[in-house]
Coordinates of C-alpha atoms in Angstrom, one line a residue:
Chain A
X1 CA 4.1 22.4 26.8
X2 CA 5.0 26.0 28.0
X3 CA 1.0 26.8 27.5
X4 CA -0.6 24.2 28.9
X5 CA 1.5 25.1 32.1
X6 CA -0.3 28.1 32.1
X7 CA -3.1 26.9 31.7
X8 CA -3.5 24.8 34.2
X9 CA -4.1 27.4 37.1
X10 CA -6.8 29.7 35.4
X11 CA -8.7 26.5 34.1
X12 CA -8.5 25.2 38.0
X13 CA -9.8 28.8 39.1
X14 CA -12.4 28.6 36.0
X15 CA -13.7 25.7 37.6
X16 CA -13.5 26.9 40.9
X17 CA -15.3 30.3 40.2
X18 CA -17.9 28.0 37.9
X19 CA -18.9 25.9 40.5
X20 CA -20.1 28.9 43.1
X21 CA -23.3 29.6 41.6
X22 CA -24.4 25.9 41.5
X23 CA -23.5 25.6 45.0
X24 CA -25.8 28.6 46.1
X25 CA -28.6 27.1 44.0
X26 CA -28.0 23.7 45.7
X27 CA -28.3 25.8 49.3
X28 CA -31.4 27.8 48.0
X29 CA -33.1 24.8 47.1
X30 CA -32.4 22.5 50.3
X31 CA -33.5 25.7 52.2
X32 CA -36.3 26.3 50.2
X33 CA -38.0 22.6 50.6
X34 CA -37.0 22.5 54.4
X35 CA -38.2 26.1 55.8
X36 CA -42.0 24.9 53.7
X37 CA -41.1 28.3 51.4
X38 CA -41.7 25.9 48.7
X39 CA -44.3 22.9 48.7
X40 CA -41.8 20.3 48.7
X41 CA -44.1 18.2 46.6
X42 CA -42.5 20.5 43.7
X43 CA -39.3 20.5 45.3
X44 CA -38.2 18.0 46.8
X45 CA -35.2 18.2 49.5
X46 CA -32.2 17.3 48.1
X47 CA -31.2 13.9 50.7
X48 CA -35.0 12.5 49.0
X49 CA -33.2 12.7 45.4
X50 CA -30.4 11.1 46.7
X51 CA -32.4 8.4 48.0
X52 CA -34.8 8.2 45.2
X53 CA -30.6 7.7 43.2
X54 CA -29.8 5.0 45.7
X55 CA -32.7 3.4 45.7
X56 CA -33.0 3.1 41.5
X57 CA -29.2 2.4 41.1
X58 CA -30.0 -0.4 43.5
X59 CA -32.8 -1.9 42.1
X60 CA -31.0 -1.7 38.9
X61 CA -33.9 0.7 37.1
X62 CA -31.5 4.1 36.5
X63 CA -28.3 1.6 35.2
X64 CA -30.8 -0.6 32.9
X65 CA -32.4 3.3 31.0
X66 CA -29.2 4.8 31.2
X67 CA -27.8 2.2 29.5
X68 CA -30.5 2.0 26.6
X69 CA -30.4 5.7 26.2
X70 CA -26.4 5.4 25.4
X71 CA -26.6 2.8 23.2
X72 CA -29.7 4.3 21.3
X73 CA -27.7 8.0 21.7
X74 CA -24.1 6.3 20.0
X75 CA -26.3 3.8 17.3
X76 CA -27.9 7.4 16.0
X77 CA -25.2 9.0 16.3
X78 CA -22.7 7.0 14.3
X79 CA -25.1 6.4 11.6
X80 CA -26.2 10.0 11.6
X81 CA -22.1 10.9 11.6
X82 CA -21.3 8.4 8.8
X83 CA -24.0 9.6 6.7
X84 CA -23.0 13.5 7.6
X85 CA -19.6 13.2 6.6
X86 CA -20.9 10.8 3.2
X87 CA -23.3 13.6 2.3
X88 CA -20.8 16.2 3.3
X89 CA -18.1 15.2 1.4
X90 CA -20.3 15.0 -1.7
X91 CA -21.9 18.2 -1.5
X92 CA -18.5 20.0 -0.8
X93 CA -16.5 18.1 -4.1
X94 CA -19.0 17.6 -6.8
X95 CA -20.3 21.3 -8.1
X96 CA -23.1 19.4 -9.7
X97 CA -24.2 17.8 -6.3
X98 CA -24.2 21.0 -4.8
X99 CA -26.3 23.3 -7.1
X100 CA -28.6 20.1 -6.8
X101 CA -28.8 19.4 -3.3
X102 CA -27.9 22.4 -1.3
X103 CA -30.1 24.6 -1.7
X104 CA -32.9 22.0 -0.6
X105 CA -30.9 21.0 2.5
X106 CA -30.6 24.6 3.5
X107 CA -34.5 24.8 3.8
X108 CA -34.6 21.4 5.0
X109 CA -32.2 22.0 8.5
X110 CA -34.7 25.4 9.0
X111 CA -37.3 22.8 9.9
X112 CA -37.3 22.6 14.0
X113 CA -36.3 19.3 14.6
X114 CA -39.3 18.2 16.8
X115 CA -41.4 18.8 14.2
X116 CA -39.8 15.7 12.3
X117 CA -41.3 13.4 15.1
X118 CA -44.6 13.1 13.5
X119 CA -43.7 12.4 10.4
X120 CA -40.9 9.7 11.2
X121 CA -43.2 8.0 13.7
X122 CA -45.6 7.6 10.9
X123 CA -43.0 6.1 8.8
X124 CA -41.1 4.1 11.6
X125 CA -43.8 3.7 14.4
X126 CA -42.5 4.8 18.0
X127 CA -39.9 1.8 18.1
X128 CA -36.3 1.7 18.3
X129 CA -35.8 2.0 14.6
X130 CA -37.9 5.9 15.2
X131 CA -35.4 7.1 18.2
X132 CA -32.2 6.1 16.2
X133 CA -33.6 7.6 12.8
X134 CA -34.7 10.7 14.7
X135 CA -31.5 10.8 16.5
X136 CA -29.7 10.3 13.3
X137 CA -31.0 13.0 11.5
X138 CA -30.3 15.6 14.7
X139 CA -26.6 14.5 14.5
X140 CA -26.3 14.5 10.5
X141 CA -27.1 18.2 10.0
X142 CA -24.1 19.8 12.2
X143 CA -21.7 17.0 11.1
X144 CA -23.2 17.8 7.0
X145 CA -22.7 21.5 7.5
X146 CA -18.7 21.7 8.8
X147 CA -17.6 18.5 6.6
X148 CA -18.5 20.7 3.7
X149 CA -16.8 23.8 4.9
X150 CA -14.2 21.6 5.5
X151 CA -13.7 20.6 2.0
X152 CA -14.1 23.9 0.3
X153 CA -11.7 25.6 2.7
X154 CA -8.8 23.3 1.4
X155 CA -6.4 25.8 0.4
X156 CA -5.5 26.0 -3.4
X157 CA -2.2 25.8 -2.8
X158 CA -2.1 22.2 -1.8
X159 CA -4.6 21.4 -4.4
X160 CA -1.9 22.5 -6.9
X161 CA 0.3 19.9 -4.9
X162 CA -1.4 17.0 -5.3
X163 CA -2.0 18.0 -9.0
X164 CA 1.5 18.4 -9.3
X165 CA 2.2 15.2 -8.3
X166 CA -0.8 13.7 -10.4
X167 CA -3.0 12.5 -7.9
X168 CA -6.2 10.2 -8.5
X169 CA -9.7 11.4 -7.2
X170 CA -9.8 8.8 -4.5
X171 CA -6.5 9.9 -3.4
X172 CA -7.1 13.6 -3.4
X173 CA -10.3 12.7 -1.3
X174 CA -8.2 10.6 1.0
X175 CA -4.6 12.5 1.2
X176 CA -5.6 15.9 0.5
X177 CA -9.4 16.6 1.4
X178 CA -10.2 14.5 4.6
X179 CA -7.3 15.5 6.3
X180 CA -7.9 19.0 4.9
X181 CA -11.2 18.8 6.3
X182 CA -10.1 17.2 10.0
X183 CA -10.9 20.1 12.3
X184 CA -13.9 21.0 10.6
X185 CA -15.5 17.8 10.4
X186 CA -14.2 17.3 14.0
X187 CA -16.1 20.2 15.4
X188 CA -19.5 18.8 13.5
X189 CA -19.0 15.7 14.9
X190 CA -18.4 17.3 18.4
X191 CA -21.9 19.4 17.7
X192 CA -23.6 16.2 16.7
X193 CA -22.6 14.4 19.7
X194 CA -24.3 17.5 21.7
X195 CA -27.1 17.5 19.7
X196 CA -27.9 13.6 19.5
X197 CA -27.7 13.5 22.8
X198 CA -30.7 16.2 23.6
X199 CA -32.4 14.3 20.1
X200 CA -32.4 10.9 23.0
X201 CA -33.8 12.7 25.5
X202 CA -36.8 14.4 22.5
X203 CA -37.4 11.0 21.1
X204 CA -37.8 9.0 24.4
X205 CA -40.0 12.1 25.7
X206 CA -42.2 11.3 22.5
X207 CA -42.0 8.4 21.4
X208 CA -42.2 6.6 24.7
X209 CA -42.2 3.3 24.7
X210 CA -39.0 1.2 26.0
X211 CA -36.6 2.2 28.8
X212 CA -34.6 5.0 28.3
X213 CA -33.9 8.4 30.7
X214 CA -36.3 10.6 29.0
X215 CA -38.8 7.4 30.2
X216 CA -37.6 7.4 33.7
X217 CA -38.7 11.2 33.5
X218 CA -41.8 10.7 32.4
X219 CA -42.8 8.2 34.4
X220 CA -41.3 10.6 37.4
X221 CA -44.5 13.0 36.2
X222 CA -46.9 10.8 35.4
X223 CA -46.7 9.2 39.2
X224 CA -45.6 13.1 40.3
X225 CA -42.3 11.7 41.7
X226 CA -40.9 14.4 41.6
X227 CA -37.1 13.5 43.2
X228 CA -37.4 10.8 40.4
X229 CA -37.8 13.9 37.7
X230 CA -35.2 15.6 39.3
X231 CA -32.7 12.7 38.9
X232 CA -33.3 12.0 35.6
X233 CA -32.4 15.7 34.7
X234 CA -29.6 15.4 36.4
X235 CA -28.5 12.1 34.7
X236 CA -29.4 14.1 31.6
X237 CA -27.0 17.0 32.4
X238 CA -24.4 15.0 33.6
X239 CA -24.1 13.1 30.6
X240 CA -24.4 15.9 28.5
X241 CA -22.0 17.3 30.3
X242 CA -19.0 14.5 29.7
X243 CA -20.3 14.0 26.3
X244 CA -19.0 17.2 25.5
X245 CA -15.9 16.9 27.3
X246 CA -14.9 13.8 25.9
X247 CA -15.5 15.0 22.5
X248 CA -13.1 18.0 23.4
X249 CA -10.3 15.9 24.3
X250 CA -10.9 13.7 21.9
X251 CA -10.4 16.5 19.2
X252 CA -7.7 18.3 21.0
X253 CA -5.7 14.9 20.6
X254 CA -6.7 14.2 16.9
X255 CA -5.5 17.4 15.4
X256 CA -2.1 18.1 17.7
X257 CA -0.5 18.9 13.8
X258 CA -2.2 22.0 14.1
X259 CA -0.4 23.4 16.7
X260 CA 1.7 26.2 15.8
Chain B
X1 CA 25.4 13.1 2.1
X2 CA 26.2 9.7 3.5
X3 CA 28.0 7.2 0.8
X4 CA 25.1 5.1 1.5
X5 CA 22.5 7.8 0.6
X6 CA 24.0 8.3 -2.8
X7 CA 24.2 4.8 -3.3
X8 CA 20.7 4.3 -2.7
X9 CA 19.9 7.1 -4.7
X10 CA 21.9 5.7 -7.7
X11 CA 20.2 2.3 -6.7
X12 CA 16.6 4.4 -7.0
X13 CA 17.1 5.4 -10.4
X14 CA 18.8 3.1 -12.6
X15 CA 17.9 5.7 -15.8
X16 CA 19.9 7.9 -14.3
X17 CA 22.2 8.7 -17.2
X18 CA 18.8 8.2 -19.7
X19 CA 17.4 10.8 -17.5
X20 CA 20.6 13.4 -18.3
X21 CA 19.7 12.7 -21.9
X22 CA 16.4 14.1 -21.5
X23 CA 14.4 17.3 -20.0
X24 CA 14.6 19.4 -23.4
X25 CA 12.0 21.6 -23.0
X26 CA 10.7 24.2 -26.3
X27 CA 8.3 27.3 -25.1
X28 CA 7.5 28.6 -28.8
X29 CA 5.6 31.7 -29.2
X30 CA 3.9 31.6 -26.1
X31 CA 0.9 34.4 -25.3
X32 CA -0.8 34.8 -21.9
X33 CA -3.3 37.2 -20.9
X34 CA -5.5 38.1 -18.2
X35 CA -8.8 39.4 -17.5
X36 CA -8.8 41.9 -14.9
X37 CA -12.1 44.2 -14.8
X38 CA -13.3 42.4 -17.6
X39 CA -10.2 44.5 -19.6
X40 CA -7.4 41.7 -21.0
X41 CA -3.9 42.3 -19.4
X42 CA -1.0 40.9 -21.2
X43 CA 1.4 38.7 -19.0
X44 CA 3.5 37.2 -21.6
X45 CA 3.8 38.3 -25.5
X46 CA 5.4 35.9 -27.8
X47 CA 7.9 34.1 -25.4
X48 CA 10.2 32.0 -26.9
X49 CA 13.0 29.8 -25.1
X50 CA 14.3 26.3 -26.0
X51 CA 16.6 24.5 -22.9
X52 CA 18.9 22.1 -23.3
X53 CA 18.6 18.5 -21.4
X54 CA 20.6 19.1 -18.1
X55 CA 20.7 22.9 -18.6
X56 CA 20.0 25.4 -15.2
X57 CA 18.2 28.3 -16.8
X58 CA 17.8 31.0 -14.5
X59 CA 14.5 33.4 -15.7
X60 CA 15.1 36.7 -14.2
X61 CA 12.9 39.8 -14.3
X62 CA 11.1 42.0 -11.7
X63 CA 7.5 41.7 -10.5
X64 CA 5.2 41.4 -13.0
X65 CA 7.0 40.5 -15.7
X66 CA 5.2 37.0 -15.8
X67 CA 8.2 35.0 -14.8
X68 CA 5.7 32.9 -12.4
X69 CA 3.0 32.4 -15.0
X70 CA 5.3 31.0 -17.5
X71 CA 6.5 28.4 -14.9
X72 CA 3.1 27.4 -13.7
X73 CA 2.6 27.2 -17.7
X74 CA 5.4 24.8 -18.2
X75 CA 4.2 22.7 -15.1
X76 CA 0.6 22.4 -16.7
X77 CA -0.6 24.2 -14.0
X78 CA -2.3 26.3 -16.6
X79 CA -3.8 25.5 -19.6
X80 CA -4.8 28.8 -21.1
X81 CA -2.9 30.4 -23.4
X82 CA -2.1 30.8 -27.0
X83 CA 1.6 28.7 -28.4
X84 CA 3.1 26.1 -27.3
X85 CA 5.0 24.4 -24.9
X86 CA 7.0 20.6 -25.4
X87 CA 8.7 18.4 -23.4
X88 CA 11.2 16.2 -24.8
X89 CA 8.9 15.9 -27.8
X90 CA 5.6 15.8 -25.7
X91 CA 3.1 18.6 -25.5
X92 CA 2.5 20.0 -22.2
X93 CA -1.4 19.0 -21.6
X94 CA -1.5 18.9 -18.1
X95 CA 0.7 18.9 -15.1
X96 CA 3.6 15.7 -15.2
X97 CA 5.3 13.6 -13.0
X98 CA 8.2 14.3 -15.6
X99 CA 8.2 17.9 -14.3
X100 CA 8.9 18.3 -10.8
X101 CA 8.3 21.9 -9.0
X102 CA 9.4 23.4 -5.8
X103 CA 6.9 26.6 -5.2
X104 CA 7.8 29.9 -3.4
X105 CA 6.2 28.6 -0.5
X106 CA 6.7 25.4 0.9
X107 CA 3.5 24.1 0.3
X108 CA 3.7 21.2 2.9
X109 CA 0.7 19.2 3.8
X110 CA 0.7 20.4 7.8
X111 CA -0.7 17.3 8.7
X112 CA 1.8 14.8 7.3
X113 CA 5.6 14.5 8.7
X114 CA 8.5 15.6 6.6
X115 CA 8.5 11.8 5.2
X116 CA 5.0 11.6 4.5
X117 CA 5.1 14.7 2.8
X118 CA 8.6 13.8 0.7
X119 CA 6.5 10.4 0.3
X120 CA 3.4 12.8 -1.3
X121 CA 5.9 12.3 -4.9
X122 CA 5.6 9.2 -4.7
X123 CA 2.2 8.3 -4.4
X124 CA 1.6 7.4 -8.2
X125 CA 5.5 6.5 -9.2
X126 CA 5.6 3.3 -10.7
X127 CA 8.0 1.6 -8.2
X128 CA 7.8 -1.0 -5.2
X129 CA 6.8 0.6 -1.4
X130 CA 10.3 -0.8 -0.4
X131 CA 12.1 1.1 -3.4
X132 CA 9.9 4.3 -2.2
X133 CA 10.7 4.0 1.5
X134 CA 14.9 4.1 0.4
X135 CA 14.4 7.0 -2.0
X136 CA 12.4 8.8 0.6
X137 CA 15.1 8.3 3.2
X138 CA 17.8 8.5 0.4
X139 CA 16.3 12.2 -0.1
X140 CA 16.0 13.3 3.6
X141 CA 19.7 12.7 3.5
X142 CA 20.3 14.5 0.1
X143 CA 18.6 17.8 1.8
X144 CA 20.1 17.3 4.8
X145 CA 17.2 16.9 7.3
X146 CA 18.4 13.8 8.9
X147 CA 16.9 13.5 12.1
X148 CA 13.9 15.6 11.0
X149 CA 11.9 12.8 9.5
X150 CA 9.0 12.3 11.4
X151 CA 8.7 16.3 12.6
X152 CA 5.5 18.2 11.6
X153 CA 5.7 21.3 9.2
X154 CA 4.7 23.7 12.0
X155 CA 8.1 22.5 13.9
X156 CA 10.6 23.3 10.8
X157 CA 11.8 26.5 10.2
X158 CA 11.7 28.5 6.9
X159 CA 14.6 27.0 5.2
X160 CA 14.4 23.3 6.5
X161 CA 10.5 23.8 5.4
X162 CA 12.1 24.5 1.5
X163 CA 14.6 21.5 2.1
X164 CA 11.7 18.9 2.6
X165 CA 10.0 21.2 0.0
X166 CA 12.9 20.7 -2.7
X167 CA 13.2 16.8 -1.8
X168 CA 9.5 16.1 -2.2
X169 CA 10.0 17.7 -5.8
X170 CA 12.9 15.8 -6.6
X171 CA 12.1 12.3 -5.1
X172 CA 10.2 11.5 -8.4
X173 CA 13.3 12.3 -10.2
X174 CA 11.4 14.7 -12.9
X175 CA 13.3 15.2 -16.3
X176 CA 12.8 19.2 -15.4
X177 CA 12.8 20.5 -11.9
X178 CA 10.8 24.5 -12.3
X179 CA 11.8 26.5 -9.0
X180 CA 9.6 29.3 -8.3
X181 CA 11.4 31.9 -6.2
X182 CA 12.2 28.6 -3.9
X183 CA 14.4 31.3 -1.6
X184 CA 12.8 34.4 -1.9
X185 CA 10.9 34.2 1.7
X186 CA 14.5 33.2 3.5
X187 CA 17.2 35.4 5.1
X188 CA 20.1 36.1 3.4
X189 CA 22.8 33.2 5.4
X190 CA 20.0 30.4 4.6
X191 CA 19.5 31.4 1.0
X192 CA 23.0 31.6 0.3
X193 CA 23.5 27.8 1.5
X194 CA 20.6 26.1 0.0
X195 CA 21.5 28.4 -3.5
X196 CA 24.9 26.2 -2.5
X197 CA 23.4 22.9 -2.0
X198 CA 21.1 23.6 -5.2
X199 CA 23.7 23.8 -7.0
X200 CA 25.6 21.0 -5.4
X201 CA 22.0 18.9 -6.4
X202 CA 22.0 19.5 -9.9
X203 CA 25.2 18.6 -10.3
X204 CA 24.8 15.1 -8.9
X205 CA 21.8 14.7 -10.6
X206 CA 22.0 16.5 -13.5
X207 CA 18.1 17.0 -14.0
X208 CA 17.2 20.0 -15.9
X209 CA 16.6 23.0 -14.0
X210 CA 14.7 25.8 -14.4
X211 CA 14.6 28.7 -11.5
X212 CA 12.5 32.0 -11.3
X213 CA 14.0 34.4 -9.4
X214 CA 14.2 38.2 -9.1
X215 CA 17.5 38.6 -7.3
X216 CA 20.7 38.5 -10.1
X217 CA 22.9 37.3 -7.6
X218 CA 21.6 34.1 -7.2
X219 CA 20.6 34.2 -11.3
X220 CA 24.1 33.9 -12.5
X221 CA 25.4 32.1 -9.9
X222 CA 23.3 29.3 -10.2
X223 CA 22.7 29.7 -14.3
X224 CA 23.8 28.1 -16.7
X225 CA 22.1 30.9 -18.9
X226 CA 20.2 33.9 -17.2
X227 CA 17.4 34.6 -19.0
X228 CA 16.0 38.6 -18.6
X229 CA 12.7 39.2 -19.4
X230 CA 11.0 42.5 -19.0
X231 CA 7.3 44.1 -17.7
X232 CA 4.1 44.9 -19.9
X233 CA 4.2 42.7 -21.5
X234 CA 5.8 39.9 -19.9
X235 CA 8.5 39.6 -23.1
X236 CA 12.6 38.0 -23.2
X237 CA 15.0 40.9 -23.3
X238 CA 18.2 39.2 -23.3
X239 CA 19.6 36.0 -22.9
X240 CA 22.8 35.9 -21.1
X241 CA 25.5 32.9 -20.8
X242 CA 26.8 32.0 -17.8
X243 CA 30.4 30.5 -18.8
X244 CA 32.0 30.5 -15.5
X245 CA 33.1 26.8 -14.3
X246 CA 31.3 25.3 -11.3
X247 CA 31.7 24.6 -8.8
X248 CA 31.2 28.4 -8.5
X249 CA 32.4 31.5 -6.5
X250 CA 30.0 34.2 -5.8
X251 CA 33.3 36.5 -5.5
X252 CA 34.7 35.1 -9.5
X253 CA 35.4 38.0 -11.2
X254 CA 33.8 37.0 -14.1
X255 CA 30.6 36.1 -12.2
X256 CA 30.6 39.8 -10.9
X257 CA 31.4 40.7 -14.3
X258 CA 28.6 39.6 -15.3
X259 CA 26.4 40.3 -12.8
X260 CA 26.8 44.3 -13.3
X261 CA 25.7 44.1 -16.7
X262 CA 22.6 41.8 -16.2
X263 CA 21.7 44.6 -13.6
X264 CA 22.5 47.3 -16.2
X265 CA 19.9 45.6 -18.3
X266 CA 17.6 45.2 -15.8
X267 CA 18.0 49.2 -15.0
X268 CA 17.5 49.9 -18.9
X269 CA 14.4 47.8 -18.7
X270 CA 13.0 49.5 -16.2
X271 CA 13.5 53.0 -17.9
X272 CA 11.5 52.0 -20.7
X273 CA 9.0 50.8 -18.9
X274 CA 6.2 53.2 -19.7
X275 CA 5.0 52.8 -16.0
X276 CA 8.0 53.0 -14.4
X277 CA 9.6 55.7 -16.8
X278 CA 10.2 59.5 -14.9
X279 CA 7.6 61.2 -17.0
X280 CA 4.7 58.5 -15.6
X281 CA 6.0 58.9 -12.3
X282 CA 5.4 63.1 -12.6
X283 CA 1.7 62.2 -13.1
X284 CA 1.4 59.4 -10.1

């Protein structure tokens, strides 16, 4: 209780002092497009973004691709995050799986990500199926990584508890490990949100076909709107943005035990 | 303790009386060494100790003198060594829910309440969820944390921590309860009381007890027979009965008695003790 009191005021002056610099972009750029330092072709002032905003919340276009980006941004990231903590799980308990697999998935993650697009648009073709898989396997590898330093990190002295008391592999897994694991495999998940999130944006830049934000972007270039480009960056940050802050409360909430 | 809480506990083990009748325990000729540099270290040479069902053996010795090792030995904690080590008949193979220990450190799982945790012992106990619920309770109550049930580890202190730490072992009821140094990280009042309510414990429940310890105070006041066992190698140097009636005083003159000449023992010990002898300690 006693902290969070006290940190109330300097996270209200963190945001405070965070928000300045923004604000003297903001200026610089409306200045910018209206004293014609800038062509405003590239620049658009800001009231035109806002319009262009109004004008695609109202005909229903920025709702309809924001929508389809979320739902293709949680479908690839649940199934990336329920395979992560699978294979995570397995590569941190079973020795053998390990020695087999790990040093494989090591090279694998130091593959840029991008680079997958080729090859799983071959396989999947530039549909839905594509984005999720893509987004999937941007989400898996943070979510892989801490789930197994999770599980290792179980300290010995608890194993020696539940062996004490005779427990069963599933229930060591369940009782001992999991829970073991809960911050760890929380922060991957909070990393895979972050990162599933910037894989929806790739795979719609890409792969484009179907309405999504990274769409509305490029269609912003390709007709060189470019208050609609703006927007969508925006909408991209933004949601970026509350992803990641949700995720943080989320976590903070989930492991309250852990507070000494 | 509640009326109510003993009752349930009595209701929670109907084999109470069987259980008195058992927890004989045999350590014969028992040999543990470790590597250390790739050079073996001896812990324990040729241990031998046989305890009586219902007996509180108190194995007292200073550091390194392997008093731990042979307790994580007779848990089945530990598999390697050379002799052998039976349970009411029963080789120890592997750890038991017939032996039942309290570690120098809690050992709570931080993310489970003080129930859960007590619950922890009875995860695989052959008994109905209602039957576990009252001996979980039953238990709280035996260690007096009422009230503390559903409070997380890092809200305990030190010696309510060792409370929930001491029910979890016992809510099983275990033939033999091992207690590794279950005190040693507590101050002085706290010890005192739980060494009191230990006692008080086996008593009631007259489940074989066997404590590591390294202070001689609580040795013979809680033993029924203080064991000495001395450094390099980890060997028994004297065994030492305890005949004082319980419940005991700490101020009994035979108790004190006593105690001076377990510590005289202790103090030859450590004079022969090749590393702790004067002429070693010229050369360090």
């Amino acid at each position: 209780m006693a902290s969070e009191n006290i940190a109330t005021p300097s996270a209200t002056t963190a945001l405070r002092r965070g928000l300045v610099l923004p604000l003297l972009l903001l200026v610089a750029w409306e200045i910018g497009s209206h004293s014609g330092l800038v062509n405003p072709q590239f620049l658009p002032p800001l009231e035109k973004v806002a319009g262009v905003a109004w004008q695609e919340v109202a005909n229903g276009e920025l709702p309809h691709a924001l929508a389809a980006s979320l739902k293709r941004d949680l479908l690839g990231f649940a199934l990336g995050a329920g395979v992560g903590i699978l294979v995570g799980l397995l590569l941190g308990l079973s020795s053998i799986a390990d020695r087999i697999f790990t040093t494989w998935f090591n090279g694998l993650k130091q593959i840029a990500l991008l680079a997958w697009i080729p090859l799983i648009s071959l396989w999947f073709g530039f549909d839905e199926a594509a984005k999720i898989v893509f987004i999937a396997l941007a989400a898996s590898i943070p979510v892989i990584l801490n789930t197994v330093e999770g599980v290792r990190s179980t300290s010995t002295k608890l194993r020696e508890v539940g062996e004490v008391f005779r427990f069963s592999g599933p229930q060591l897994v369940w009782s001992l490990y999991l829970p073991a694991a809960t911050p760890s495999v929380l922060t991957g998940l909070h990393l895979g949100l972050i990162y599933a999130w910037l894989a929806t944006i790739g795979a719609e830049y890409f792969m484009a076909a179907g309405p999504g934000i990274g769409g509305l972007i490029i269609s912003g270039r390709e007709r060189f709107e470019m208050a609609l480009v703006m927007l969508g960056i925006v909408v991209v940050g933004l949601v970026g943005f509350a992803v990641d802050r949700s995720a943080s409360w989320i976590e903070h909430r989930l492991v309250r035990w852990r507070q000494a | 303790m509640s009326r109510a809480a003993e009752r349930a506990i009595r209701a929670e083990t109907p084999n109470a009386d069987q259980a008195a009748a058992r927890g004989r325990l045999e350590v014969r000729g028992v040999s543990k060494a470790f590597t250390v540099n790739g050079a073996p270290i001896a812990a324990l040479n040729d241990v031998s100790l046989t305890v009586r069902p219902g007996e509180f053996v108190a194995l007292l010795g200073p550091s390194g003198c392997g008093k731990s090792t042979l307790l994580r030995l007779i848990a089945g904690l530990d598999r390697d060594y050379k002799g052998c080590i039976v349970q009411d008949g029963e080789a120890v193979t592997s750890t038991s829910l017939e032996r039942g220990i309290v570690f120098q450190e809690p050992r709570l799982f931080p993310w489970a309440t003080v129930r859960q945790n007590i619950a922890l012992g009875l995860k695989n106990a052959p008994i109905s969820e209602a039957d576990k619920r009252a001996a979980v309770a039953a238990h709280i109550a035996l260690v007096g944390l009422d009230g503390f049930a559903e409070a997380y580890p890092h809200q305990l202190s030190g010696g309510m921590a060792q409370r929930a730490a001491i029910a979890r072992g016992l809510v099983n009821r275990p033939r033999l309860l091992l207690l590794d140094e279950p005190f040693g990280a507590l101050d002085a009042l706290t010890r005192a009381r739980l060494q009191t309510e230990l006692q008080r414990i086996w008593a009631h429940e007259k489940i074989t007890m066997i404590l590591v310890t390294h202070d001689v105070d609580e040795a013979v006041f809680l033993g029924d027979r203080v064991v000495v066992l001395a450094p390099r190698p980890g060997r028994i140097s004297r065994i030492f009965d305890v005949p004082a009636a319980r419940p005991r005083a700490r101020s009994d003159d035979d108790l004190v008695r006593l105690r001076n000449e377990v510590l005289r023992t202790l103090e030859h010990d450590s004079a022969a003790d090749p590393q702790l002898s004067p002429g070693s300690r010229r050369d360090a």
